[in-house]
GROMACS .gro file of C-alpha atoms in nm:
model
  312
    1MET     CA    1  15.612   2.815   9.640
    2ARG     CA    2  15.871   2.599   9.784
    3ARG     CA    3  15.869   2.203   9.821
    4GLU     CA    4  15.865   2.060  10.161
    5ASP     CA    5  16.239   1.973  10.138
    6GLY     CA    6  16.317   2.333  10.105
    7ARG     CA    7  16.425   2.294   9.732
    8PRO     CA    8  16.275   2.543   9.467
    9GLY     CA    9  15.920   2.432   9.338
   10PRO     CA   10  15.841   2.403   8.957
   11GLU     CA   11  15.789   2.788   8.913
   12GLU     CA   12  16.119   2.860   9.078
   13ASP     CA   13  16.337   2.590   8.920
   14VAL     CA   14  16.577   2.777   8.687
   15GLU     CA   15  16.556   2.531   8.404
   16ALA     CA   16  16.166   2.584   8.405
   17VAL     CA   17  16.189   2.944   8.403
   18LEU     CA   18  16.426   2.937   8.107
   19ASP     CA   19  16.186   2.701   7.913
   20GLU     CA   20  15.926   2.947   7.986
   21LEU     CA   21  16.116   3.242   7.859
   22TYR     CA   22  16.222   3.074   7.538
   23ALA     CA   23  15.855   2.985   7.472
   24LEU     CA   24  15.757   3.355   7.485
   25PRO     CA   25  15.758   3.574   7.171
   26PRO     CA   26  16.083   3.798   7.151
   27SER     CA   27  15.856   4.096   7.229
   28ASP     CA   28  15.752   3.972   7.598
   29PHE     CA   29  16.109   3.800   7.669
   30VAL     CA   30  16.302   4.082   7.842
   31ALA     CA   31  16.033   4.195   8.077
   32ARG     CA   32  15.937   3.849   8.186
   33ARG     CA   33  16.314   3.784   8.237
   34GLU     CA   34  16.369   4.073   8.447
   35GLU     CA   35  16.037   3.985   8.652
   36ARG     CA   36  16.196   3.618   8.692
   37ALA     CA   37  16.550   3.722   8.794
   38ALA     CA   38  16.415   3.980   9.034
   39ARG     CA   39  16.191   3.717   9.196
   40ALA     CA   40  16.502   3.486   9.222
   41ARG     CA   41  16.702   3.780   9.383
   42THR     CA   42  16.435   3.839   9.623
   43ARG     CA   43  16.433   3.480   9.727
   44ARG     CA   44  16.823   3.478   9.777
   45ARG     CA   45  16.880   3.240   9.490
   46ALA     CA   46  17.162   3.461   9.325
   47GLU     CA   47  17.318   3.197   9.097
   48ASP     CA   48  16.968   3.141   8.954
   49ALA     CA   49  16.912   3.538   8.929
   50ARG     CA   50  17.255   3.537   8.742
   51ARG     CA   51  17.155   3.266   8.502
   52ILE     CA   52  16.799   3.391   8.423
   53HIS     CA   53  16.960   3.744   8.374
   54ALA     CA   54  17.214   3.608   8.140
   55ALA     CA   55  16.965   3.464   7.909
   56ARG     CA   56  16.966   3.626   7.564
   57ARG     CA   57  16.637   3.738   7.399
   58PRO     CA   58  16.579   3.513   7.091
   59THR     CA   59  16.551   3.674   6.739
   60LEU     CA   60  16.230   3.608   6.563
   61ALA     CA   61  16.392   3.326   6.363
   62GLY     CA   62  16.527   3.159   6.675
   63TRP     CA   63  16.193   3.192   6.858
   64ALA     CA   64  16.031   3.035   6.549
   65ALA     CA   65  16.254   2.743   6.544
   66ASN     CA   66  16.201   2.698   6.926
   67LEU     CA   67  15.817   2.722   6.870
   68LEU     CA   68  15.835   2.433   6.601
   69ARG     CA   69  16.038   2.232   6.848
   70ARG     CA   70  15.767   2.275   7.140
   71SER     CA   71  15.472   2.241   6.905
   72ARG     CA   72  15.577   1.948   6.678
   73PRO     CA   73  15.740   1.710   6.956
   74ASP     CA   74  15.707   1.386   6.763
   75GLU     CA   75  15.831   1.527   6.431
   76ALA     CA   76  16.118   1.714   6.576
   77GLU     CA   77  16.232   1.392   6.748
   78ARG     CA   78  16.230   1.228   6.423
   79PHE     CA   79  16.410   1.507   6.259
   80LEU     CA   80  16.667   1.499   6.536
   81GLU     CA   81  16.718   1.116   6.451
   82LEU     CA   82  16.739   1.194   6.096
   83GLY     CA   83  17.022   1.426   6.152
   84SER     CA   84  17.218   1.165   6.333
   85ALA     CA   85  17.161   0.923   6.063
   86LEU     CA   86  17.266   1.182   5.785
   87ARG     CA   87  17.584   1.292   5.987
   88GLU     CA   88  17.689   0.929   5.987
   89ALA     CA   89  17.604   0.868   5.613
   90TYR     CA   90  17.767   1.210   5.514
   91ALA     CA   91  18.088   1.049   5.672
   92THR     CA   92  18.087   0.761   5.445
   93LEU     CA   93  17.884   0.799   5.148
   94ASP     CA   94  18.037   0.836   4.784
   95PRO     CA   95  17.944   1.157   4.604
   96GLY     CA   96  17.633   0.988   4.426
   97GLY     CA   97  17.475   0.905   4.763
   98LEU     CA   98  17.556   1.243   4.914
   99LYS     CA   99  17.392   1.425   4.629
  100GLU     CA  100  17.082   1.227   4.667
  101LEU     CA  101  17.075   1.289   5.031
  102SER     CA  102  17.122   1.640   4.996
  103ALA     CA  103  16.820   1.681   4.778
  104GLN     CA  104  16.611   1.490   5.057
  105ARG     CA  105  16.750   1.712   5.322
  106ARG     CA  106  16.652   2.035   5.140
  107ARG     CA  107  16.304   1.921   5.077
  108ILE     CA  108  16.268   1.819   5.449
  109VAL     CA  109  16.432   2.151   5.580
  110SER     CA  110  16.212   2.348   5.365
  111GLU     CA  111  15.893   2.168   5.481
  112MET     CA  112  15.983   2.198   5.849
  113SER     CA  113  16.047   2.575   5.790
  114ARG     CA  114  15.726   2.630   5.635
  115GLN     CA  115  15.551   2.455   5.935
  116ALA     CA  116  15.754   2.699   6.170
  117ALA     CA  117  15.631   2.988   5.947
  118ALA     CA  118  15.257   2.854   5.979
  119LEU     CA  119  15.299   2.819   6.348
  120ALA     CA  120  15.445   3.166   6.394
  121ARG     CA  121  15.162   3.313   6.179
  122GLU     CA  122  14.898   3.149   6.400
  123ALA     CA  123  15.074   3.280   6.705
  124GLY     CA  124  15.046   3.629   6.547
  125HIS     CA  125  15.382   3.674   6.456
  126PRO     CA  126  15.425   3.619   6.064
  127LEU     CA  127  15.773   3.565   5.941
  128SER     CA  128  15.925   3.765   5.640
  129ASP     CA  129  16.117   3.578   5.358
  130ALA     CA  130  16.441   3.675   5.530
  131VAL     CA  131  16.351   3.536   5.860
  132GLN     CA  132  16.200   3.209   5.733
  133ARG     CA  133  16.560   3.153   5.539
  134ASP     CA  134  16.715   3.202   5.870
  135VAL     CA  135  16.496   2.939   6.014
  136GLU     CA  136  16.594   2.690   5.738
  137THR     CA  137  16.950   2.782   5.802
  138THR     CA  138  16.895   2.684   6.174
  139LEU     CA  139  16.727   2.351   6.074
  140ARG     CA  140  17.024   2.277   5.834
  141ALA     CA  141  17.237   2.342   6.130
  142VAL     CA  142  17.039   2.103   6.346
  143LEU     CA  143  17.085   1.817   6.090
  144ALA     CA  144  17.466   1.887   6.040
  145ASP     CA  145  17.593   1.978   6.392
  146PRO     CA  146  17.534   1.771   6.716
  147GLU     CA  147  17.588   2.086   6.931
  148ALA     CA  148  17.335   2.279   6.733
  149ALA     CA  149  17.095   1.978   6.751
  150THR     CA  150  17.125   1.990   7.139
  151VAL     CA  151  17.030   2.351   7.137
  152TRP     CA  152  16.728   2.319   6.934
  153GLU     CA  153  16.632   1.988   7.134
  154ALA     CA  154  16.632   2.197   7.459
  155GLY     CA  155  16.404   2.455   7.265
  156ARG     CA  156  16.674   2.747   7.349
  157VAL     CA  157  16.778   2.869   7.009
  158GLU     CA  158  16.881   3.254   7.043
  159GLY     CA  159  16.974   3.340   6.677
  160VAL     CA  160  17.075   3.173   6.372
  161LEU     CA  161  17.239   2.848   6.383
  162THR     CA  162  17.488   2.805   6.109
  163PRO     CA  163  17.576   2.439   5.979
  164PRO     CA  164  17.958   2.351   5.950
  165SER     CA  165  18.093   2.432   5.579
  166GLU     CA  166  18.197   2.057   5.553
  167PHE     CA  167  17.842   1.936   5.560
  168GLY     CA  168  17.604   1.925   5.255
  169ALA     CA  169  17.729   2.049   4.906
  170ASP     CA  170  18.090   2.086   5.048
  171ALA     CA  171  18.067   1.721   5.177
  172VAL     CA  172  17.979   1.613   4.808
  173ALA     CA  173  18.256   1.813   4.669
  174ALA     CA  174  18.529   1.675   4.933
  175ALA     CA  175  18.412   1.319   4.921
  176PRO     CA  176  18.644   1.236   4.611
  177ALA     CA  177  18.932   1.387   4.787
  178ARG     CA  178  18.870   1.167   5.090
  179ARG     CA  179  18.845   0.867   4.865
  180ALA     CA  180  19.176   0.970   4.673
  181SER     CA  181  19.370   1.028   4.993
  182THR     CA  182  19.346   0.642   5.056
  183PRO     CA  183  19.705   0.525   5.013
  184ALA     CA  184  19.737   0.295   4.695
  185ARG     CA  185  19.882  -0.051   4.727
  186THR     CA  186  20.167  -0.030   4.506
  187SER     CA  187  20.427  -0.203   4.741
  188ARG     CA  188  20.575  -0.508   4.550
  189GLU     CA  189  20.608  -0.670   4.906
  190ASP     CA  190  20.210  -0.728   4.943
  191THR     CA  191  20.162  -1.090   4.940
  192ALA     CA  192  19.852  -1.245   4.797
  193THR     CA  193  19.729  -1.323   5.158
  194ALA     CA  194  19.763  -0.950   5.249
  195ARG     CA  195  19.597  -0.830   4.946
  196ARG     CA  196  19.303  -1.060   4.995
  197LYS     CA  197  19.261  -0.945   5.356
  198LYS     CA  198  19.273  -0.591   5.237
  199ASP     CA  199  19.021  -0.681   4.975
  200GLU     CA  200  18.786  -0.829   5.221
  201GLU     CA  201  18.809  -0.535   5.448
  202ALA     CA  202  18.739  -0.294   5.155
  203GLU     CA  203  18.430  -0.503   5.074
  204ARG     CA  204  18.320  -0.517   5.431
  205ARG     CA  205  18.366  -0.142   5.464
  206HIS     CA  206  18.180  -0.077   5.129
  207ALA     CA  207  17.910  -0.315   5.236
  208GLU     CA  208  17.865  -0.123   5.580
  209ARG     CA  209  17.875   0.209   5.380
  210GLU     CA  210  17.586   0.093   5.149
  211GLU     CA  211  17.389  -0.036   5.455
  212ARG     CA  212  17.420   0.301   5.616
  213ALA     CA  213  17.338   0.488   5.311
  214ALA     CA  214  17.007   0.291   5.246
  215ARG     CA  215  16.910   0.333   5.597
  216ALA     CA  216  16.982   0.712   5.583
  217ARG     CA  217  16.777   0.722   5.233
  218GLU     CA  218  16.499   0.512   5.410
  219GLU     CA  219  16.483   0.751   5.687
  220ALA     CA  220  16.474   1.057   5.480
  221ARG     CA  221  16.204   0.916   5.264
  222ALA     CA  222  15.988   0.808   5.569
  223ALA     CA  223  16.046   1.183   5.707
  224GLU     CA  224  15.913   1.317   5.364
  225GLU     CA  225  15.614   1.101   5.367
  226ARG     CA  226  15.522   1.218   5.722
  227LEU     CA  227  15.584   1.572   5.639
  228ARG     CA  228  15.351   1.538   5.328
  229GLU     CA  229  15.086   1.338   5.535
  230ARG     CA  230  15.108   1.651   5.803
  231ARG     CA  231  15.073   1.900   5.520
  232THR     CA  232  14.766   1.696   5.383
  233ALA     CA  233  14.604   1.693   5.740
  234ARG     CA  234  14.681   2.069   5.765
  235GLU     CA  235  14.511   2.124   5.437
  236GLY     CA  236  14.197   1.915   5.539
  237ALA     CA  237  14.179   2.105   5.872
  238ALA     CA  238  14.214   2.445   5.680
  239ALA     CA  239  13.937   2.335   5.462
  240ALA     CA  240  13.720   2.232   5.743
  241LEU     CA  241  13.781   2.558   5.920
  242GLU     CA  242  13.659   2.767   5.605
  243ARG     CA  243  13.357   2.541   5.584
  244ALA     CA  244  13.286   2.597   5.937
  245GLY     CA  245  13.347   2.974   5.904
  246GLU     CA  246  13.102   2.996   5.617
  247GLN     CA  247  12.841   2.803   5.802
  248GLU     CA  248  12.895   3.022   6.081
  249ARG     CA  249  12.841   3.327   5.873
  250GLU     CA  250  12.531   3.171   5.715
  251ALA     CA  251  12.417   3.101   6.053
  252GLY     CA  252  12.465   3.457   6.142
  253GLU     CA  253  12.292   3.595   5.872
  254ARG     CA  254  11.995   3.366   5.958
  255VAL     CA  255  12.001   3.510   6.308
  256THR     CA  256  12.011   3.847   6.201
  257ALA     CA  257  11.716   3.807   5.970
  258LEU     CA  258  11.528   3.637   6.253
  259GLU     CA  259  11.617   3.906   6.506
  260GLU     CA  260  11.496   4.173   6.228
  261GLN     CA  261  11.165   3.966   6.206
  262LEU     CA  262  11.129   3.955   6.574
  263ALA     CA  263  11.181   4.316   6.611
  264ARG     CA  264  10.926   4.405   6.335
  265ALA     CA  265  10.679   4.139   6.522
  266ARG     CA  266  10.709   4.325   6.849
  267THR     CA  267  10.661   4.651   6.685
  268GLU     CA  268  10.329   4.516   6.523
  269GLN     CA  269  10.256   4.370   6.866
  270LYS     CA  270  10.270   4.700   7.033
  271ARG     CA  271  10.059   4.879   6.769
  272THR     CA  272   9.784   4.616   6.771
  273HIS     CA  273   9.792   4.624   7.164
  274ALA     CA  274   9.755   4.994   7.160
  275GLU     CA  275   9.455   4.944   6.889
  276LEU     CA  276   9.301   4.684   7.117
  277GLY     CA  277   9.318   4.908   7.410
  278ARG     CA  278   9.151   5.211   7.204
  279ALA     CA  279   8.880   4.938   7.077
  280ARG     CA  280   8.817   4.848   7.432
  281GLU     CA  281   8.753   5.198   7.551
  282ARG     CA  282   8.525   5.231   7.263
  283ASP     CA  283   8.338   4.924   7.331
  284ARG     CA  284   8.289   5.044   7.699
  285ALA     CA  285   8.184   5.390   7.586
  286ALA     CA  286   7.922   5.225   7.354
  287ALA     CA  287   7.811   4.995   7.625
  288LYS     CA  288   7.741   5.299   7.849
  289GLU     CA  289   7.546   5.474   7.574
  290SER     CA  290   7.375   5.168   7.515
  291ALA     CA  291   7.259   5.136   7.870
  292GLY     CA  292   7.173   5.496   7.889
  293ALA     CA  293   6.953   5.479   7.592
  294GLU     CA  294   6.774   5.158   7.729
  295ARG     CA  295   6.710   5.348   8.045
  296GLU     CA  296   6.560   5.646   7.857
  297ALA     CA  297   6.349   5.403   7.643
  298ALA     CA  298   6.222   5.223   7.946
  299ALA     CA  299   6.119   5.548   8.108
  300ALA     CA  300   5.966   5.688   7.803
  301ALA     CA  301   5.751   5.364   7.780
  302ARG     CA  302   5.635   5.419   8.130
  303ARG     CA  303   5.560   5.762   8.093
  304ALA     CA  304   5.331   5.669   7.771
  305GLU     CA  305   5.163   5.400   7.963
  306GLN     CA  306   5.081   5.623   8.242
  307ALA     CA  307   4.956   5.896   7.996
  308GLU     CA  308   4.713   5.626   7.848
  309ARG     CA  309   4.585   5.530   8.203
  310ASP     CA  310   4.528   5.899   8.262
  311ASP     CA  311   4.322   5.955   7.943
  312ALA     CA  312   4.108   5.640   8.038
   0.00000   0.00000   0.00000
């Protein structure tokens, strides 16, 4: 349907169509894409049809990453914010700080990938170990690369996103080189004032780096805590689900037993009803016989009386 102003409605908007496509499992993607592209062509929206038809079917790992983004919007937003803080921290931290953040980053990525695998399993598409590793690679790229973060934020990951080589472990190794590249102050022409200004500037930059590092570490710890809380909540929900399933099975067993008792009772009712009918028939027959016998006895008594009168 179209709006009153002639613009495409929500079902026709190309961005909405692309969001719909990338929310589908890969097995459903192509058929729905061709359907939507054909509809756009029928409605004379050639450019929209071209864009829809150009959409690439996501791999299973890409679909799982998109599913995580859509299903956990709050955690995804915090993950994106954490990526921004980590990228800034990696640009300024010393090797020790980078090593700590790298460990935190690996833990968070691992937890997020497990969530993606659980969501995929619930949706009926379990992930193999290789596919889950691809999801982890994509999430590392989201933390490291602003462009990858933009793609994931839109929920339109097509395949495995690869983090830049200078991020992570390579950044730790490269950090001393960056520090070593700072020119040494060996010139004898430096005055005491100039040296003092440089020292103050170096102290200021160091303080800023420490502040950014502390902020990044705190954000990483907070993210880990939220992930642990989410896992605990999920474990509680799984336990509740298991209890509910057991209760349902027990209730089902009781219902089955009661239905069997009811069936037996109905069979017994039919049998006793039949016996009652037969007993009523016998009672009616006996009543008829009794009435006949009473009539015969009365007739015999009358004949006896008549005979006595005749003898007299």
